[in-house]
């Protein structure tokens, strides 16, 4: 499930409440990641892939992660196993630049979740843009 809220400090409690309610009503445990407007704005200001000459936004994605990541987790991702794909870590986001495309990579949601022991959801650049537009 993908949800956004206005206040970052409420994110974890809102996510937990939604997860509990889904389980109570439907009997399914569903991972929930809650983001806010600042998370989306950071995607535009902190993503250095956007600064590259001839940036192809069709190859840009953002993985929203269930917790803040330190820069040290780059080693845990073992990016040499998924080259030529690239990524950058920015708090609870991973900016991804796929060399060919999302459909032809090992660097996907399952890979990130397994290597970092987190919950993740990956969205393409068009979706990130549209979500930010929904805030305004």
CSV table of N, CA and C in Angstrom, one decimal:
chain,number,residue,atom,x,y,z
A,1,UNK,N,0.8,-1.2,0.0
A,1,UNK,CA,0.0,0.0,0.0
A,1,UNK,C,0.9,1.2,0.0
A,2,UNK,N,0.5,2.3,-0.7
A,2,UNK,CA,1.2,3.5,-0.8
A,2,UNK,C,0.3,4.6,-0.3
A,3,UNK,N,0.8,5.4,0.7
A,3,UNK,CA,0.0,6.5,1.3
A,3,UNK,C,0.9,7.7,1.6
A,4,UNK,N,0.3,8.9,1.5
A,4,UNK,CA,1.1,10.0,1.8
A,4,UNK,C,0.3,10.8,2.9
A,5,UNK,N,1.0,11.5,3.8
A,5,UNK,CA,0.4,12.4,4.8
A,5,UNK,C,1.2,13.7,4.8
A,6,UNK,N,0.7,14.6,5.6
A,6,UNK,CA,1.3,15.9,5.7
A,6,UNK,C,2.3,16.1,6.7
A,7,UNK,N,2.3,15.4,7.8
A,7,UNK,CA,3.2,15.5,8.9
A,7,UNK,C,4.0,14.3,9.1
A,8,UNK,N,5.4,14.4,9.0
A,8,UNK,CA,6.3,13.3,9.0
A,8,UNK,C,6.2,12.6,10.3
A,9,UNK,N,6.1,13.3,11.4
A,9,UNK,CA,6.1,12.6,12.8
A,9,UNK,C,5.0,11.7,12.9
A,10,UNK,N,3.9,11.8,12.2
A,10,UNK,CA,2.8,10.9,12.3
A,10,UNK,C,2.9,9.7,11.4
A,11,UNK,N,3.9,9.7,10.5
A,11,UNK,CA,4.0,8.6,9.5
A,11,UNK,C,4.0,7.2,10.1
A,12,UNK,N,4.8,7.0,11.1
A,12,UNK,CA,4.9,5.6,11.6
A,12,UNK,C,3.7,5.2,12.3
A,13,UNK,N,3.0,6.1,13.1
A,13,UNK,CA,1.8,5.7,13.8
A,13,UNK,C,0.7,5.5,12.8
A,14,UNK,N,0.6,6.3,11.8
A,14,UNK,CA,-0.5,6.2,10.8
A,14,UNK,C,-0.3,4.9,10.0
A,15,UNK,N,0.9,4.6,9.6
A,15,UNK,CA,1.2,3.4,8.9
A,15,UNK,C,0.9,2.1,9.7
A,16,UNK,N,1.2,2.2,11.0
A,16,UNK,CA,0.9,1.1,11.9
A,16,UNK,C,-0.6,0.9,12.0
A,17,UNK,N,-1.4,2.0,12.2
A,17,UNK,CA,-2.8,1.9,12.3
A,17,UNK,C,-3.5,1.4,11.1
A,18,UNK,N,-3.0,1.8,9.9
A,18,UNK,CA,-3.5,1.3,8.6
A,18,UNK,C,-3.3,-0.2,8.5
A,19,UNK,N,-2.1,-0.6,8.8
A,19,UNK,CA,-1.7,-2.0,8.7
A,19,UNK,C,-2.6,-2.8,9.7
A,20,UNK,N,-2.8,-2.4,10.9
A,20,UNK,CA,-3.7,-3.1,11.8
A,20,UNK,C,-5.1,-3.2,11.3
A,21,UNK,N,-5.6,-2.1,10.8
A,21,UNK,CA,-7.0,-2.1,10.3
A,21,UNK,C,-7.2,-3.0,9.1
A,22,UNK,N,-6.2,-3.0,8.2
A,22,UNK,CA,-6.3,-3.9,7.1
A,22,UNK,C,-6.3,-5.4,7.6
A,23,UNK,N,-5.5,-5.7,8.5
A,23,UNK,CA,-5.4,-7.0,9.1
A,23,UNK,C,-6.7,-7.4,9.8
A,24,UNK,N,-7.3,-6.4,10.5
A,24,UNK,CA,-8.5,-6.7,11.3
A,24,UNK,C,-9.7,-6.9,10.3
A,25,UNK,N,-9.8,-6.1,9.3
A,25,UNK,CA,-10.9,-6.2,8.3
A,25,UNK,C,-10.8,-7.4,7.3
A,26,UNK,N,-9.6,-7.5,6.8
A,26,UNK,CA,-9.4,-8.5,5.7
A,26,UNK,C,-8.6,-9.7,6.1
A,27,UNK,N,-7.9,-9.7,7.2
A,27,UNK,CA,-7.1,-10.8,7.7
A,27,UNK,C,-5.8,-11.0,6.9
A,28,UNK,N,-5.3,-9.9,6.3
A,28,UNK,CA,-4.1,-10.0,5.5
A,28,UNK,C,-3.1,-9.0,6.1
A,29,UNK,N,-1.8,-9.4,6.2
A,29,UNK,CA,-0.8,-8.5,6.7
A,29,UNK,C,-0.2,-7.8,5.4
A,30,UNK,N,-0.3,-6.5,5.3
A,30,UNK,CA,0.1,-5.8,4.2
A,30,UNK,C,1.2,-4.7,4.6
A,31,UNK,N,2.3,-4.7,4.0
A,31,UNK,CA,3.3,-3.7,4.3
A,31,UNK,C,2.8,-2.3,3.9
A,32,UNK,N,3.0,-1.3,4.8
A,32,UNK,CA,2.5,0.1,4.5
A,32,UNK,C,3.7,1.0,4.7
A,33,UNK,N,3.9,1.9,3.7
A,33,UNK,CA,4.9,2.9,3.7
A,33,UNK,C,4.2,4.2,3.6
A,34,UNK,N,4.4,5.1,4.5
A,34,UNK,CA,3.8,6.4,4.5
A,34,UNK,C,4.8,7.5,4.2
A,35,UNK,N,4.6,8.3,3.3
A,35,UNK,CA,5.5,9.4,2.9
A,35,UNK,C,4.7,10.7,3.0
A,36,UNK,N,5.5,11.8,3.1
A,36,UNK,CA,4.9,13.2,3.1
A,36,UNK,C,5.4,14.0,1.9
A,37,UNK,N,4.9,15.2,1.9
A,37,UNK,CA,5.2,16.1,0.8
A,37,UNK,C,6.7,16.4,0.7
A,38,UNK,N,7.4,16.5,1.9
A,38,UNK,CA,8.8,16.8,2.0
A,38,UNK,C,9.6,15.6,1.4
A,39,UNK,N,9.1,14.4,1.6
A,39,UNK,CA,9.8,13.2,1.0
A,39,UNK,C,9.8,13.3,-0.5
A,40,UNK,N,8.7,13.7,-1.1
A,40,UNK,CA,8.5,13.9,-2.5
A,40,UNK,C,9.4,15.0,-3.0
A,41,UNK,N,9.3,16.2,-2.3
A,41,UNK,CA,10.2,17.3,-2.8
A,41,UNK,C,11.6,17.0,-2.7
A,42,UNK,N,12.1,16.2,-1.7
A,42,UNK,CA,13.5,15.8,-1.7
A,42,UNK,C,13.9,15.0,-2.9
A,43,UNK,N,13.0,14.3,-3.5
A,43,UNK,CA,13.3,13.5,-4.7
A,43,UNK,C,13.7,14.4,-5.8
A,44,UNK,N,13.2,15.6,-5.8
A,44,UNK,CA,13.6,16.5,-6.9
A,44,UNK,C,14.8,17.3,-6.5
A,45,UNK,N,15.0,17.6,-5.3
A,45,UNK,CA,16.2,18.5,-4.9
A,45,UNK,C,17.4,17.7,-4.6
A,46,UNK,N,17.3,16.4,-4.2
A,46,UNK,CA,18.5,15.6,-3.7
A,46,UNK,C,18.9,14.6,-4.7
A,47,UNK,N,18.2,14.4,-5.8
A,47,UNK,CA,18.5,13.3,-6.7
A,47,UNK,C,19.5,13.8,-7.8
A,48,UNK,N,20.8,13.5,-7.6
A,48,UNK,CA,21.8,14.0,-8.5
A,48,UNK,C,21.7,13.4,-9.9
A,49,UNK,N,21.0,12.4,-10.1
A,49,UNK,CA,20.8,11.8,-11.5
A,49,UNK,C,20.0,12.9,-12.3
A,50,UNK,N,19.2,13.7,-11.7
A,50,UNK,CA,18.5,14.7,-12.5
A,50,UNK,C,19.5,15.8,-13.0
A,51,UNK,N,20.6,15.9,-12.5
A,51,UNK,CA,21.6,17.0,-12.9
A,51,UNK,C,22.4,16.5,-14.1
A,52,UNK,N,22.4,15.2,-14.4
A,52,UNK,CA,23.2,14.7,-15.5
A,52,UNK,C,22.7,15.2,-16.9
A,53,UNK,N,23.6,15.5,-17.7
A,53,UNK,CA,23.3,15.9,-19.1
A,53,UNK,C,22.5,14.8,-19.8
A,54,UNK,N,21.5,15.1,-20.5
A,54,UNK,CA,20.7,14.2,-21.2
A,54,UNK,C,20.0,13.2,-20.3
A,55,UNK,N,19.6,13.6,-19.1
A,55,UNK,CA,18.9,12.8,-18.2
A,55,UNK,C,17.6,12.2,-18.8
A,56,UNK,N,17.5,10.9,-18.8
A,56,UNK,CA,16.3,10.2,-19.2
A,56,UNK,C,15.5,9.8,-18.0
A,57,UNK,N,14.4,10.6,-17.8
A,57,UNK,CA,13.6,10.3,-16.6
A,57,UNK,C,12.8,9.0,-16.7
A,58,UNK,N,12.8,8.4,-17.9
A,58,UNK,CA,12.1,7.1,-18.0
A,58,UNK,C,12.9,6.0,-17.3
A,59,UNK,N,14.2,6.3,-17.1
A,59,UNK,CA,15.0,5.3,-16.4
A,59,UNK,C,15.2,5.6,-14.9
A,60,UNK,N,14.6,6.6,-14.4
A,60,UNK,CA,14.7,7.0,-13.0
A,60,UNK,C,13.5,6.5,-12.2
A,61,UNK,N,13.9,6.0,-11.0
A,61,UNK,CA,12.9,5.4,-10.1
A,61,UNK,C,13.3,5.9,-8.7
A,62,UNK,N,12.3,5.8,-7.8
A,62,UNK,CA,12.6,6.0,-6.4
A,62,UNK,C,12.1,4.9,-5.6
A,63,UNK,N,12.9,4.3,-4.7
A,63,UNK,CA,12.5,3.3,-3.8
A,63,UNK,C,12.2,4.0,-2.4
A,64,UNK,N,11.0,4.0,-2.0
A,64,UNK,CA,10.7,4.5,-0.7
A,64,UNK,C,10.8,3.4,0.3
A,65,UNK,N,11.6,3.7,1.4
A,65,UNK,CA,12.0,2.6,2.3
A,65,UNK,C,11.3,2.8,3.7
A,66,UNK,N,11.1,1.8,4.4
A,66,UNK,CA,10.3,1.8,5.7
A,66,UNK,C,11.1,2.5,6.8
A,67,UNK,N,12.4,2.7,6.6
A,67,UNK,CA,13.2,3.4,7.7
A,67,UNK,C,14.3,4.2,7.1
A,68,UNK,N,14.9,5.1,7.9
A,68,UNK,CA,16.0,5.9,7.5
A,68,UNK,C,17.2,4.9,7.2
A,69,UNK,N,17.9,5.2,6.2
A,69,UNK,CA,19.1,4.4,5.8
A,69,UNK,C,20.4,5.3,6.0
A,70,UNK,N,21.4,4.7,6.5
A,70,UNK,CA,22.7,5.4,6.6
A,70,UNK,C,23.4,5.2,5.3
A,71,UNK,N,24.4,6.0,5.0
A,71,UNK,CA,25.2,5.9,3.8
A,71,UNK,C,26.0,4.6,3.8
A,72,UNK,N,26.2,4.0,4.9
A,72,UNK,CA,27.0,2.7,5.0
A,72,UNK,C,26.3,1.5,4.4
A,73,UNK,N,25.0,1.6,4.2
A,73,UNK,CA,24.2,0.5,3.6
A,73,UNK,C,24.5,0.3,2.2
A,74,UNK,N,25.2,1.2,1.5
A,74,UNK,CA,25.6,1.0,0.1
A,74,UNK,C,26.3,-0.3,-0.1
A,75,UNK,N,27.2,-0.6,0.9
A,75,UNK,CA,28.0,-1.9,0.8
A,75,UNK,C,27.0,-3.1,0.9
A,76,UNK,N,26.0,-3.0,1.7
A,76,UNK,CA,25.0,-4.1,1.8
A,76,UNK,C,24.2,-4.3,0.5
A,77,UNK,N,24.1,-3.3,-0.3
A,77,UNK,CA,23.4,-3.4,-1.6
A,77,UNK,C,24.1,-4.2,-2.6
A,78,UNK,N,25.5,-4.3,-2.4
A,78,UNK,CA,26.3,-5.0,-3.4
A,78,UNK,C,26.0,-4.7,-4.8
A,79,UNK,N,26.2,-3.4,-5.1
A,79,UNK,CA,25.8,-2.8,-6.4
A,79,UNK,C,26.6,-3.5,-7.6
A,80,UNK,N,27.8,-4.0,-7.3
A,80,UNK,CA,28.5,-4.7,-8.3
A,80,UNK,C,27.8,-5.9,-8.9
A,81,UNK,N,26.8,-6.4,-8.2
A,81,UNK,CA,26.0,-7.5,-8.7
A,81,UNK,C,24.9,-7.1,-9.6
A,82,UNK,N,24.6,-5.8,-9.7
A,82,UNK,CA,23.5,-5.3,-10.5
A,82,UNK,C,24.0,-4.3,-11.5
A,83,UNK,N,25.3,-4.2,-11.7
A,83,UNK,CA,25.8,-3.2,-12.7
A,83,UNK,C,25.2,-3.5,-14.0
A,84,UNK,N,24.9,-2.6,-14.9
A,84,UNK,CA,25.3,-1.1,-14.8
A,84,UNK,C,24.3,-0.2,-14.1
A,85,UNK,N,23.3,-0.8,-13.4
A,85,UNK,CA,22.3,0.0,-12.7
A,85,UNK,C,23.0,0.8,-11.6
A,86,UNK,N,22.5,2.0,-11.3
A,86,UNK,CA,23.1,2.8,-10.3
A,86,UNK,C,22.1,3.3,-9.2
A,87,UNK,N,22.6,3.6,-8.1
A,87,UNK,CA,21.7,4.2,-7.0
A,87,UNK,C,22.4,5.1,-6.1
A,88,UNK,N,21.6,5.9,-5.4
A,88,UNK,CA,22.0,6.8,-4.4
A,88,UNK,C,21.1,6.7,-3.2
A,89,UNK,N,21.6,6.8,-2.0
A,89,UNK,CA,20.8,6.7,-0.8
A,89,UNK,C,20.6,8.1,-0.2
A,90,UNK,N,19.3,8.4,0.1
A,90,UNK,CA,19.0,9.7,0.7
A,90,UNK,C,18.0,9.5,1.8
A,91,UNK,N,18.4,9.2,3.0
A,91,UNK,CA,17.5,9.0,4.1
A,91,UNK,C,16.6,7.8,3.9
A,92,UNK,N,15.3,8.0,3.7
A,92,UNK,CA,14.4,6.8,3.5
A,92,UNK,C,14.1,6.6,2.1
A,93,UNK,N,14.9,7.1,1.2
A,93,UNK,CA,14.7,7.0,-0.3
A,93,UNK,C,16.0,6.4,-0.9
A,94,UNK,N,15.8,5.7,-2.0
A,94,UNK,CA,16.9,5.2,-2.8
A,94,UNK,C,16.6,5.7,-4.2
A,95,UNK,N,17.4,6.6,-4.8
A,95,UNK,CA,17.2,7.0,-6.2
A,95,UNK,C,17.9,6.0,-7.1
A,96,UNK,N,17.2,5.5,-8.0
A,96,UNK,CA,17.7,4.5,-8.9
A,96,UNK,C,17.7,5.0,-10.3
A,97,UNK,N,18.8,4.6,-11.0
A,97,UNK,CA,18.9,4.9,-12.5
A,97,UNK,C,19.2,3.5,-13.1
A,98,UNK,N,18.2,3.0,-13.8
A,98,UNK,CA,18.4,1.8,-14.5
A,98,UNK,C,19.0,2.0,-15.9
A,99,UNK,N,20.0,1.1,-16.2
A,99,UNK,CA,20.7,1.3,-17.5
A,99,UNK,C,19.8,0.9,-18.6
A,100,UNK,N,19.0,-0.1,-18.5
A,100,UNK,CA,18.1,-0.6,-19.6
A,100,UNK,C,16.7,-0.3,-19.2
A,101,UNK,N,16.2,-0.7,-18.1
A,101,UNK,CA,14.9,-0.5,-17.7
A,101,UNK,C,14.5,-1.3,-16.5
A,102,UNK,N,13.4,-1.0,-15.8
A,102,UNK,CA,13.1,-1.7,-14.6
A,102,UNK,C,12.7,-3.2,-14.9
A,103,UNK,N,12.2,-3.5,-16.1
A,103,UNK,CA,11.8,-4.9,-16.4
A,103,UNK,C,13.0,-5.8,-16.6
A,104,UNK,N,14.2,-5.3,-16.8
A,104,UNK,CA,15.3,-6.1,-17.1
A,104,UNK,C,16.5,-6.0,-16.1
A,105,UNK,N,16.1,-6.0,-14.8
A,105,UNK,CA,17.2,-5.8,-13.8
A,105,UNK,C,16.9,-6.7,-12.6
A,106,UNK,N,18.0,-7.0,-11.9
A,106,UNK,CA,17.9,-7.8,-10.7
A,106,UNK,C,17.7,-6.8,-9.5
A,107,UNK,N,18.0,-5.5,-9.8
A,107,UNK,CA,17.9,-4.5,-8.7
A,107,UNK,C,16.5,-4.0,-8.6
A,108,UNK,N,15.6,-4.8,-8.0
A,108,UNK,CA,14.2,-4.5,-7.9
A,108,UNK,C,13.8,-4.5,-6.4
A,109,UNK,N,12.6,-4.4,-6.1
A,109,UNK,CA,12.0,-4.3,-4.8
A,109,UNK,C,12.5,-5.5,-3.9
A,110,UNK,N,12.4,-6.7,-4.4
A,110,UNK,CA,12.7,-7.8,-3.6
A,110,UNK,C,14.2,-7.8,-3.3
A,111,UNK,N,15.0,-7.4,-4.2
A,111,UNK,CA,16.5,-7.4,-4.0
A,111,UNK,C,16.8,-6.4,-2.9
A,112,UNK,N,16.2,-5.2,-2.9
A,112,UNK,CA,16.4,-4.2,-1.9
A,112,UNK,C,16.0,-4.6,-0.5
A,113,UNK,N,14.8,-5.2,-0.5
A,113,UNK,CA,14.2,-5.7,0.8
A,113,UNK,C,15.1,-6.8,1.4
A,114,UNK,N,15.6,-7.7,0.6
A,114,UNK,CA,16.4,-8.8,1.1
A,114,UNK,C,17.7,-8.3,1.6
A,115,UNK,N,18.4,-7.5,0.8
A,115,UNK,CA,19.7,-7.0,1.1
A,115,UNK,C,19.7,-6.1,2.3
A,116,UNK,N,18.7,-5.3,2.5
A,116,UNK,CA,18.7,-4.3,3.6
A,116,UNK,C,17.7,-4.6,4.7
A,117,UNK,N,17.0,-5.7,4.6
A,117,UNK,CA,16.0,-6.1,5.6
A,117,UNK,C,15.0,-5.0,5.9
A,118,UNK,N,14.4,-4.5,4.9
A,118,UNK,CA,13.4,-3.4,5.0
A,118,UNK,C,12.2,-3.7,4.2
A,119,UNK,N,11.2,-2.8,4.3
A,119,UNK,CA,10.1,-2.9,3.4
A,119,UNK,C,10.3,-1.7,2.4
A,120,UNK,N,10.0,-2.0,1.1
A,120,UNK,CA,10.3,-0.9,0.1
A,120,UNK,C,9.1,-0.9,-0.9
A,121,UNK,N,9.0,0.2,-1.5
A,121,UNK,CA,8.1,0.3,-2.7
A,121,UNK,C,8.8,1.2,-3.7
A,122,UNK,N,8.8,0.8,-4.9
A,122,UNK,CA,9.5,1.5,-6.0
A,122,UNK,C,8.5,2.1,-6.9
A,123,UNK,N,8.7,3.4,-7.2
A,123,UNK,CA,7.9,4.2,-8.1
A,123,UNK,C,8.7,4.8,-9.2
A,124,UNK,N,8.1,4.8,-10.4
A,124,UNK,CA,8.8,5.5,-11.5
A,124,UNK,C,8.7,7.0,-11.4
A,125,UNK,N,9.5,7.7,-12.1
A,125,UNK,CA,9.7,9.1,-12.0
A,125,UNK,C,8.3,9.8,-12.3
A,126,UNK,N,7.6,9.4,-13.3
A,126,UNK,CA,6.3,9.9,-13.6
A,126,UNK,C,5.4,9.9,-12.4
A,127,UNK,N,5.3,8.8,-11.7
A,127,UNK,CA,4.5,8.6,-10.5
A,127,UNK,C,4.9,9.6,-9.4
A,128,UNK,N,6.2,9.7,-9.2
A,128,UNK,CA,6.7,10.6,-8.1
A,128,UNK,C,6.3,12.0,-8.5
A,129,UNK,N,6.4,12.4,-9.7
A,129,UNK,CA,6.0,13.7,-10.1
A,129,UNK,C,4.5,13.9,-9.9
A,130,UNK,N,3.7,13.0,-10.3
A,130,UNK,CA,2.2,13.1,-10.2
A,130,UNK,C,1.8,13.1,-8.7
A,131,UNK,N,2.5,12.4,-7.8
A,131,UNK,CA,2.1,12.4,-6.4
A,131,UNK,C,2.4,13.8,-5.8
A,132,UNK,N,3.6,14.4,-6.2
A,132,UNK,CA,3.9,15.7,-5.7
A,132,UNK,C,2.8,16.7,-6.2
A,133,UNK,N,2.4,16.6,-7.4
A,133,UNK,CA,1.4,17.5,-8.0
A,133,UNK,C,0.1,17.4,-7.2
A,134,UNK,N,-0.2,16.2,-6.7
A,134,UNK,CA,-1.5,16.0,-5.9
A,134,UNK,C,-1.4,16.8,-4.6
A,135,UNK,N,-0.3,17.1,-4.1
A,135,UNK,CA,-0.1,17.9,-2.9
A,135,UNK,C,-0.5,19.4,-3.1
A,136,UNK,N,-0.3,19.8,-4.3
A,136,UNK,CA,-0.5,21.3,-4.5
A,136,UNK,C,-1.9,21.6,-5.0
